[in-house]
PDB file of C-alpha atoms in Angstrom:
ATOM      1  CA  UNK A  29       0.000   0.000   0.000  1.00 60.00           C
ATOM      2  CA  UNK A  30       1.120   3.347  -0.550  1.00 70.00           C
ATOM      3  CA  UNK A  31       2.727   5.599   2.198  1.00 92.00           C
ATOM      4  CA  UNK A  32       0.580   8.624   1.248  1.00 95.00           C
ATOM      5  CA  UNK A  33      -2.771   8.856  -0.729  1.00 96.00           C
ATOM      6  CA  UNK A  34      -5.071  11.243  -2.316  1.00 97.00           C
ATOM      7  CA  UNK A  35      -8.659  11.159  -3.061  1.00 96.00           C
ATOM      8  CA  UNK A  36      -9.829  11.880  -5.687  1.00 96.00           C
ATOM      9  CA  UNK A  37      -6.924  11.318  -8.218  1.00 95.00           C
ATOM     10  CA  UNK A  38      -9.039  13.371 -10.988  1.00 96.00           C
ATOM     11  CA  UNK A  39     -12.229  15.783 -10.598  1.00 97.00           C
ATOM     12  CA  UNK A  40     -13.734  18.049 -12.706  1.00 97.00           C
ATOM     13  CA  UNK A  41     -15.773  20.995 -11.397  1.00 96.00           C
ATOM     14  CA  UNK A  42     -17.297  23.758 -12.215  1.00 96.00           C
ATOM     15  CA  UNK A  43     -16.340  27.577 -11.867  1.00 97.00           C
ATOM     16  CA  UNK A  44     -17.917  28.486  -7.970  1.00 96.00           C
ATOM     17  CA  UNK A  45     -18.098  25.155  -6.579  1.00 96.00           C
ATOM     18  CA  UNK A  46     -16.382  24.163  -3.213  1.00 96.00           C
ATOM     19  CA  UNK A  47     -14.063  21.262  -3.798  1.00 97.00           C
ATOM     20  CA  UNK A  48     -12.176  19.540  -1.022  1.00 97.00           C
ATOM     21  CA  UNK A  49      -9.480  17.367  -1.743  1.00 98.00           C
ATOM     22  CA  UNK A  50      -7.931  14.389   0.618  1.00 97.00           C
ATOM     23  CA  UNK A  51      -4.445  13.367   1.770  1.00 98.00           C
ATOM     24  CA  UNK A  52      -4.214  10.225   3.864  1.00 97.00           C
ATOM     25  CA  UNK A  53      -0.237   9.038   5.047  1.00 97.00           C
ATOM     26  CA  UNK A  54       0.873   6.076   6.794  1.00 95.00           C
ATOM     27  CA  UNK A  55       4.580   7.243   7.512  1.00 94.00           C
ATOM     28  CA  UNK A  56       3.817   8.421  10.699  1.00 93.00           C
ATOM     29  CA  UNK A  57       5.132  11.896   9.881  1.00 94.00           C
ATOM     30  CA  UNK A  58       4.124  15.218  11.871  1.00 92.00           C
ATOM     31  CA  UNK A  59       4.647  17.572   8.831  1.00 93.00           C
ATOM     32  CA  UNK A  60       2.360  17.569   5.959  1.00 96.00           C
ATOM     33  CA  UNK A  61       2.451  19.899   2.572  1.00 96.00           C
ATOM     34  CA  UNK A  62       0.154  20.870  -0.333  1.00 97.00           C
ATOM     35  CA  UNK A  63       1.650  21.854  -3.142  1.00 96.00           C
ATOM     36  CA  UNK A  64       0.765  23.019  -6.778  1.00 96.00           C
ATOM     37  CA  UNK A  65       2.035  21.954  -9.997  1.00 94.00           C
ATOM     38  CA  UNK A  66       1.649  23.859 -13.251  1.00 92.00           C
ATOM     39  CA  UNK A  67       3.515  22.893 -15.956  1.00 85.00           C
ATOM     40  CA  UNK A  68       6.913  24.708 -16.252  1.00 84.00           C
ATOM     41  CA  UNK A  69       6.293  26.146 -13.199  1.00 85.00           C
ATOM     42  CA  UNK A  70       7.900  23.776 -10.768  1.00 87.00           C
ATOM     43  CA  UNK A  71       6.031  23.277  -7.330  1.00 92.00           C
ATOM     44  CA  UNK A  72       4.426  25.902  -5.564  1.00 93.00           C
ATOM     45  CA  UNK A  73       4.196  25.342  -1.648  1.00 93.00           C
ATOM     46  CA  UNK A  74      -0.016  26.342  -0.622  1.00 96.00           C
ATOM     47  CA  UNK A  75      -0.052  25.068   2.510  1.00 95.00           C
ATOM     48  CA  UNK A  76       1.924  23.141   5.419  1.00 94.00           C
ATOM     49  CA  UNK A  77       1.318  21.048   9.072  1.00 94.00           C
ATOM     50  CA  UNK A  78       3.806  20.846  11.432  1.00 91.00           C
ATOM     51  CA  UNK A  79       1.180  18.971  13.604  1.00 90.00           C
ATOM     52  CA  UNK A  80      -2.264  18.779  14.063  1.00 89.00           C
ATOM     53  CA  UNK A  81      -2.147  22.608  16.046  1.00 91.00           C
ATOM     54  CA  UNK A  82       0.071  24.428  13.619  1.00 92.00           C
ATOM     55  CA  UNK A  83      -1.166  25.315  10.362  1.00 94.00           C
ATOM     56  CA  UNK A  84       1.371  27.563   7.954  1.00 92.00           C
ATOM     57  CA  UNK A  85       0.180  29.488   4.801  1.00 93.00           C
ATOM     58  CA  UNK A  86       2.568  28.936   1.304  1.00 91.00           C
ATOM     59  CA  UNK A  87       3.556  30.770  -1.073  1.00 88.00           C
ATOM     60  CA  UNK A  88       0.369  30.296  -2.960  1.00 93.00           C
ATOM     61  CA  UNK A  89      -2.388  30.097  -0.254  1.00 94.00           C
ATOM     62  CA  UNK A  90      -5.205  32.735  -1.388  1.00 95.00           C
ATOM     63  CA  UNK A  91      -8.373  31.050  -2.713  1.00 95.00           C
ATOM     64  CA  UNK A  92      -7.414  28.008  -0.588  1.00 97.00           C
ATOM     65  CA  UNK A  93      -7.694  26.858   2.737  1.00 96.00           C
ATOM     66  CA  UNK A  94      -6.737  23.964   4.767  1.00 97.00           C
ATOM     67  CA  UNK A  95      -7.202  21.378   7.659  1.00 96.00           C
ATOM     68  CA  UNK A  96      -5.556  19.020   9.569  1.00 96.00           C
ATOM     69  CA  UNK A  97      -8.037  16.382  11.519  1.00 91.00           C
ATOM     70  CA  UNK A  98      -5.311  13.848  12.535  1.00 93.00           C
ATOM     71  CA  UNK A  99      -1.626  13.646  12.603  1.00 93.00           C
ATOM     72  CA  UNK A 100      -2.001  11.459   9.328  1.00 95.00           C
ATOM     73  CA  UNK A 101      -4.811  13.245   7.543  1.00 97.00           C
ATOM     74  CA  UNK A 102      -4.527  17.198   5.803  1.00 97.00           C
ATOM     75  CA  UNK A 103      -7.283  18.324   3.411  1.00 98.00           C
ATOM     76  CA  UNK A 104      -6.958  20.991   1.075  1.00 98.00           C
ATOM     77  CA  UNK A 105     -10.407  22.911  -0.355  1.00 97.00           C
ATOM     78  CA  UNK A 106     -11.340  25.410  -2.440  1.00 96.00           C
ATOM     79  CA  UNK A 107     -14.251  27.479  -1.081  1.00 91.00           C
ATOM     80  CA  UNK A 108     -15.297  28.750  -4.465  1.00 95.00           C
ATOM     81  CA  UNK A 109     -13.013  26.976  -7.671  1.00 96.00           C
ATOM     82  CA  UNK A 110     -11.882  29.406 -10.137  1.00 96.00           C
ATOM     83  CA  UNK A 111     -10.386  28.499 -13.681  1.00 96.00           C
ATOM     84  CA  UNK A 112      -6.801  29.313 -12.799  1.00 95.00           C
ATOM     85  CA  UNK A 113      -7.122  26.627 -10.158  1.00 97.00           C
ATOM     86  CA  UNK A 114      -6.600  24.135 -12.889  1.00 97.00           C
ATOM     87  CA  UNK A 115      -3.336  22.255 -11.831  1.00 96.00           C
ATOM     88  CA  UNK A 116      -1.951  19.112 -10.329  1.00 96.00           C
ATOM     89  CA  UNK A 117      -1.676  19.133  -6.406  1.00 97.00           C
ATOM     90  CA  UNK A 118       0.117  17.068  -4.508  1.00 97.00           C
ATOM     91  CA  UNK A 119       0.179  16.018  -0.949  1.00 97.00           C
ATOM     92  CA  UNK A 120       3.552  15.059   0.799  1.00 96.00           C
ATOM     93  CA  UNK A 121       4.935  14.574   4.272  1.00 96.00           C
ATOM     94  CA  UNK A 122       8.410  14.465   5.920  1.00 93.00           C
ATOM     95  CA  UNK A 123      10.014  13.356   9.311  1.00 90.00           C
ATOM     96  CA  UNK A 124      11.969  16.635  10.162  1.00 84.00           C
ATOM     97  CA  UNK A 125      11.959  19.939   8.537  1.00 77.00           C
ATOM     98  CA  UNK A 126      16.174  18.609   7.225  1.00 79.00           C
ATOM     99  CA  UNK A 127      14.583  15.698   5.732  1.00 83.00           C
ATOM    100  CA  UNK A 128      13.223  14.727   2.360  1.00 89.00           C
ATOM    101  CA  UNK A 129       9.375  15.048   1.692  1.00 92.00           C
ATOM    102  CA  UNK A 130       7.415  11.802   0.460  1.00 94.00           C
ATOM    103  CA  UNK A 131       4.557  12.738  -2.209  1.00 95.00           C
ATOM    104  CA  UNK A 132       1.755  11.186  -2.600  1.00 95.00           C
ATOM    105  CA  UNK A 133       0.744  10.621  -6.485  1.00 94.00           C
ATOM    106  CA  UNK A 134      -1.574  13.989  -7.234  1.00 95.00           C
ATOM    107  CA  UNK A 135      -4.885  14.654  -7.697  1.00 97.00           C
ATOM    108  CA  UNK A 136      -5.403  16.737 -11.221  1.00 96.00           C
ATOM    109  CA  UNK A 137      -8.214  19.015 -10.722  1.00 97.00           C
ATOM    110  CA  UNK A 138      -9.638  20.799 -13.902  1.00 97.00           C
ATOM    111  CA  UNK A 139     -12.165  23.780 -13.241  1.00 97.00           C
ATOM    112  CA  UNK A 140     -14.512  24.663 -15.838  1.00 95.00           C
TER     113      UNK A 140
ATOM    114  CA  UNK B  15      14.029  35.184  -2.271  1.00 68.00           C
ATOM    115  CA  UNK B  16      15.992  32.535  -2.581  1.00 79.00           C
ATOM    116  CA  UNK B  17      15.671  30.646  -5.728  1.00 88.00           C
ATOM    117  CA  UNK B  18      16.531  27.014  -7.667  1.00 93.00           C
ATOM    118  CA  UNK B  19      17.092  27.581 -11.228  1.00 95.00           C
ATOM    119  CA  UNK B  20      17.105  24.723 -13.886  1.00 96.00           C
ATOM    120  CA  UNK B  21      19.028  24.977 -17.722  1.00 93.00           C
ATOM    121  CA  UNK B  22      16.666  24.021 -20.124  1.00 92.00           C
ATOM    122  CA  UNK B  23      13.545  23.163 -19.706  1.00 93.00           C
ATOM    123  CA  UNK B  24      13.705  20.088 -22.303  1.00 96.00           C
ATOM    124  CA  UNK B  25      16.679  17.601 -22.377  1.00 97.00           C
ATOM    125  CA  UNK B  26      17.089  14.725 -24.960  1.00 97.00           C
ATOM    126  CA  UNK B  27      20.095  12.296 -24.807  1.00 97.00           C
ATOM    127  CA  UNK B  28      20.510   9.031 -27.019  1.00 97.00           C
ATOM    128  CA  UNK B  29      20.055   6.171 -25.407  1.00 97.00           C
ATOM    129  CA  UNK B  30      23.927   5.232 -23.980  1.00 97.00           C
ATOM    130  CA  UNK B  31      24.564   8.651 -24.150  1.00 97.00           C
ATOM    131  CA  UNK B  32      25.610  11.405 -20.893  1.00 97.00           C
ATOM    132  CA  UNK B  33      22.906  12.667 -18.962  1.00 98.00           C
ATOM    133  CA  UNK B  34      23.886  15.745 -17.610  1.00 98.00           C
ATOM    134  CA  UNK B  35      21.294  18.212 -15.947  1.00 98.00           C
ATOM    135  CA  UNK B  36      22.163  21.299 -14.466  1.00 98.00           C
ATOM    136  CA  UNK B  37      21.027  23.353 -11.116  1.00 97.00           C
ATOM    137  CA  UNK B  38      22.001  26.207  -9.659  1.00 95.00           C
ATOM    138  CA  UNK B  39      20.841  28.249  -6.395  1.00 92.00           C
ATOM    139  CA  UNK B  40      21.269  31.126  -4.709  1.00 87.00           C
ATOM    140  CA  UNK B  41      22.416  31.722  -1.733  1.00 76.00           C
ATOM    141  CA  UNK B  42      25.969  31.978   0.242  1.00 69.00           C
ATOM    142  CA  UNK B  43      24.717  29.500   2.894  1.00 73.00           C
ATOM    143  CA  UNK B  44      24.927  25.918   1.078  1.00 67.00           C
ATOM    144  CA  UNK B  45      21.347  24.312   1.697  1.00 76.00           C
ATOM    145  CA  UNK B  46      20.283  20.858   1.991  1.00 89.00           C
ATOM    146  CA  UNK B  47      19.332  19.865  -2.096  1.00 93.00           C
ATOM    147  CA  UNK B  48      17.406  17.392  -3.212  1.00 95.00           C
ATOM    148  CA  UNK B  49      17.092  15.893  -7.135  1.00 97.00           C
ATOM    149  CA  UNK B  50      13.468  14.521  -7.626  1.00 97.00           C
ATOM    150  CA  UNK B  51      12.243  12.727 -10.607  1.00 97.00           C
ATOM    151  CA  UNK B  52       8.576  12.702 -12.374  1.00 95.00           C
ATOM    152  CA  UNK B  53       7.153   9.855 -14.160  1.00 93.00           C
ATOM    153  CA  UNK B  54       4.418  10.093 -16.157  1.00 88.00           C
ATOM    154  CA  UNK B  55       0.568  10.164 -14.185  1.00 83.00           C
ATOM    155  CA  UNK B  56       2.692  10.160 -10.485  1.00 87.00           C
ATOM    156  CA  UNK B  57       4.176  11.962  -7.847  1.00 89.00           C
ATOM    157  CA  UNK B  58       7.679  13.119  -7.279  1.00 93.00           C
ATOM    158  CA  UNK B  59      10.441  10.037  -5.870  1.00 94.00           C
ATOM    159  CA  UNK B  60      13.570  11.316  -4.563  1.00 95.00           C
ATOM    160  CA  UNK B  61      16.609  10.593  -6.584  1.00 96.00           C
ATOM    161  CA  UNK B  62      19.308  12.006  -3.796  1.00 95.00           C
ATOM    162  CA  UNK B  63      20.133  14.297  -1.582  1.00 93.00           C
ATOM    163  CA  UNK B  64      22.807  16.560  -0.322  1.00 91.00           C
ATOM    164  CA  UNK B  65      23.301  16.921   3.746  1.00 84.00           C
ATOM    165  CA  UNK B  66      26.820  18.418   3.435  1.00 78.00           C
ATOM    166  CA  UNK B  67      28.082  14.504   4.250  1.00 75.00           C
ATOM    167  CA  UNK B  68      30.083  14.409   0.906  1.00 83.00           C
ATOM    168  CA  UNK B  69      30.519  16.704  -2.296  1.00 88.00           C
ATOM    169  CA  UNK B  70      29.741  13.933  -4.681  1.00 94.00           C
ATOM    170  CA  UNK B  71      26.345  12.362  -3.489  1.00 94.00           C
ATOM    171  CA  UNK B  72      25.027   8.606  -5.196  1.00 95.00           C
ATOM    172  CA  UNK B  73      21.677   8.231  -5.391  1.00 94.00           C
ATOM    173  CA  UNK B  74      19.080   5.168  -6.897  1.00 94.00           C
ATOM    174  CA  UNK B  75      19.211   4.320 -10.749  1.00 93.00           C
ATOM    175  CA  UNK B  76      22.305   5.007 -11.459  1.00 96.00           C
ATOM    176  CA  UNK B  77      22.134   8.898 -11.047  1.00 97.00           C
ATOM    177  CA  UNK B  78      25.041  10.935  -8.886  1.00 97.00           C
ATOM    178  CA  UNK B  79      24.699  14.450  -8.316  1.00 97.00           C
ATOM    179  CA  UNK B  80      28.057  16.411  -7.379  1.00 94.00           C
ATOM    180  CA  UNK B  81      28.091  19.791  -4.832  1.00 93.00           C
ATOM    181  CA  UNK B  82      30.123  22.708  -5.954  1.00 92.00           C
ATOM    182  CA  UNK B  83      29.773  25.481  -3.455  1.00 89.00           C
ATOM    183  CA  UNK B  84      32.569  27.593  -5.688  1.00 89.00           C
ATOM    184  CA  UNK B  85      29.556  27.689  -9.141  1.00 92.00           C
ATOM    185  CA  UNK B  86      26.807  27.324  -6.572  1.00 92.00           C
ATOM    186  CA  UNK B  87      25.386  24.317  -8.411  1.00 94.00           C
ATOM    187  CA  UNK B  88      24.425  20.676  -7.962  1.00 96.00           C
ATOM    188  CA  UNK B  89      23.981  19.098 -11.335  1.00 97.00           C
ATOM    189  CA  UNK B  90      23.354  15.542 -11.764  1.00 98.00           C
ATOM    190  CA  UNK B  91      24.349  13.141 -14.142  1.00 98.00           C
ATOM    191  CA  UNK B  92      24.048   9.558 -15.467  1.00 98.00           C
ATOM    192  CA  UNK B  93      27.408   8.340 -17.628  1.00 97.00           C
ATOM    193  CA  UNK B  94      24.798   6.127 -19.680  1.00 97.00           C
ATOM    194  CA  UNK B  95      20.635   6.859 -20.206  1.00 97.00           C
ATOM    195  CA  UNK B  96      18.248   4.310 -20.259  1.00 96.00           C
ATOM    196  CA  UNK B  97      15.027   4.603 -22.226  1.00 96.00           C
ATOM    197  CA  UNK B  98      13.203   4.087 -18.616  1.00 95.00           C
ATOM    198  CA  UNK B  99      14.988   7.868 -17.524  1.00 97.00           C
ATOM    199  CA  UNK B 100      12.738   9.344 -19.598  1.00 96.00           C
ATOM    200  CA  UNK B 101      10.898  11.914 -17.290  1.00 96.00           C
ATOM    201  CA  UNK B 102      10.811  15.438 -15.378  1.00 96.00           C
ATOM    202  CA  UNK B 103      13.458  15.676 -13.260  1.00 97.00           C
ATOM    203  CA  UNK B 104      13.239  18.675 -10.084  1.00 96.00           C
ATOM    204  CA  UNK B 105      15.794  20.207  -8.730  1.00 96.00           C
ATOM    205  CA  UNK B 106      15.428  21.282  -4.415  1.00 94.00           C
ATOM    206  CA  UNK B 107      16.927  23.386  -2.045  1.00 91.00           C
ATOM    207  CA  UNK B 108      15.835  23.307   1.654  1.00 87.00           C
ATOM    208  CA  UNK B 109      16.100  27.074   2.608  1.00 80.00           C
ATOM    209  CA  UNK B 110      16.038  28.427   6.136  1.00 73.00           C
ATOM    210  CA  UNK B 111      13.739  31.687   6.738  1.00 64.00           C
ATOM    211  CA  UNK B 112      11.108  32.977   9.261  1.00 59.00           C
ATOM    212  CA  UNK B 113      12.413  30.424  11.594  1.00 60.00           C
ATOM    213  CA  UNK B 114      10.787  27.819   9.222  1.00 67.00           C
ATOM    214  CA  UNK B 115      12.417  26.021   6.162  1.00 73.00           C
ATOM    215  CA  UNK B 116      11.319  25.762   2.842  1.00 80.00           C
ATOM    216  CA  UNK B 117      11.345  23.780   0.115  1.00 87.00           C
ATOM    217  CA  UNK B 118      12.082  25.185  -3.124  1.00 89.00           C
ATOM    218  CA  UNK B 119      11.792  23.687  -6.204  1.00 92.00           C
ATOM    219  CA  UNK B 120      13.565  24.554  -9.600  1.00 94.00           C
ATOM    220  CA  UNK B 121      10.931  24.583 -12.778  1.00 94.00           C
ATOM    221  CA  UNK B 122      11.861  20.980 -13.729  1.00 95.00           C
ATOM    222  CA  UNK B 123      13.625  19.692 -17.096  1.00 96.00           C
ATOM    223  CA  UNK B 124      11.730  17.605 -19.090  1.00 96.00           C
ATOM    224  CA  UNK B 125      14.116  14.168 -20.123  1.00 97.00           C
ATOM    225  CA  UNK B 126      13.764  12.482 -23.229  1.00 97.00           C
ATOM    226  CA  UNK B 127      16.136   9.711 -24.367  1.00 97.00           C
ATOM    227  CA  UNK B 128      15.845   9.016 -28.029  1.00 96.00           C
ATOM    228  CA  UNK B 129      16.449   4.953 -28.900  1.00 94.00           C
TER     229      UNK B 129
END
């Protein structure tokens, strides 16, 4: 089984809806991550956990919010999806702030 | 800000042939850096990483990446490519800031290895 998940893996939505997407890990790690992938763009960091209490905006966070119900479960929505939201997220959690971050496989989201 | 930056944004190598892809950041404090690679329809897998153990770092597949605080880069290579290295390929620095650190990620280059 995979270390971390996401649910969906693909949705399509419309322009206004609120969308919430899923990250599930099984590493045991405090710190969790959202990021954003466009293409050429790299990663953009939204959001990040250091534990369930501490919740960090990104680089990117406006238009999204976050929240973390467990130590192994951070959910990223958007309150009201815009086209520009169009991107692949990804989920991904790491041991230590020194140490590398684990990623779960994406969730594509495509806002009409 | 601190920043990761990637040369070209496309790569192709013949199979057999060098891979050699190149990244550079910026700052005078060396950072923890990371090589991550892409395939198709998944998430990210790291390739290596730098902890300031040794200069010339080994990492899975045959890939090594070497640190050269002088040029401020950490390129990473592959003396011969497989048809299976064909994918995007991220560059990472762990930066320090706010009392939190960061990862930040170069804007990828895109591997293709022609048979």
């Amino acid at each position: 089984d995979a270390d971390v998940t996401q649910t969906p893996r693909n949705r399509i939505t419309k322009t206004g809806k609120r969308i919430m997407l899923e990250c599930s890990q099984t590493k045991g790690h405090d710190r969790m991550y959202w990021y954003r992938q466009d293409p050429g763009l790299g990663l953009q960091l939204i959001y990040y956990s250091f534990d369930v209490k501490d919740i960090n905006k990104g680089e990117i966070s406006d238009g999204y919010s976050v929240s973390r119900q467990a130590q192994a479960k951070f959910s990223l929505s958007l309150e009201s999806a815009i086209p520009n939201q169009t991107a692949l997220y990804f989920c991904a959690t790491s041991e230590s702030r020194y140490n590398e971050q684990f990623f779960g496989p994406g969730t594509r989201l495509t806002v009409l | 800000a601190q920043s990761v930056t990637q040369l070209g944004s496309h790569v192709s190598v013949s199979e057999g042939a060098l891979v050699l892809l190149r990244c550079n950041y910026s700052s005078s404090v060396p950072p923890y850096l990371f090589w991550y690679v892409q395939y198709p329809n998944q998430g990210l897998q790291l390739l290596l990483k730098y902890t300031s153990a040794a200069t010339l770092v080994k990492g899975i597949n045959g890939f090594e990446a070497e640190f050269k605080k002088s040029e401020t880069s950490f390129h990473l290579t592959k003396p011969s490519a497989h048809m299976s290295d064909a994918a995007e390929y991220f560059c990472a620095a762990l930066y320090s800031g706010a009392g939190s650190y960061q990862l930040t990620f170069g804007k990828g280059t895109k591997l293709s290895v022609i048979p």
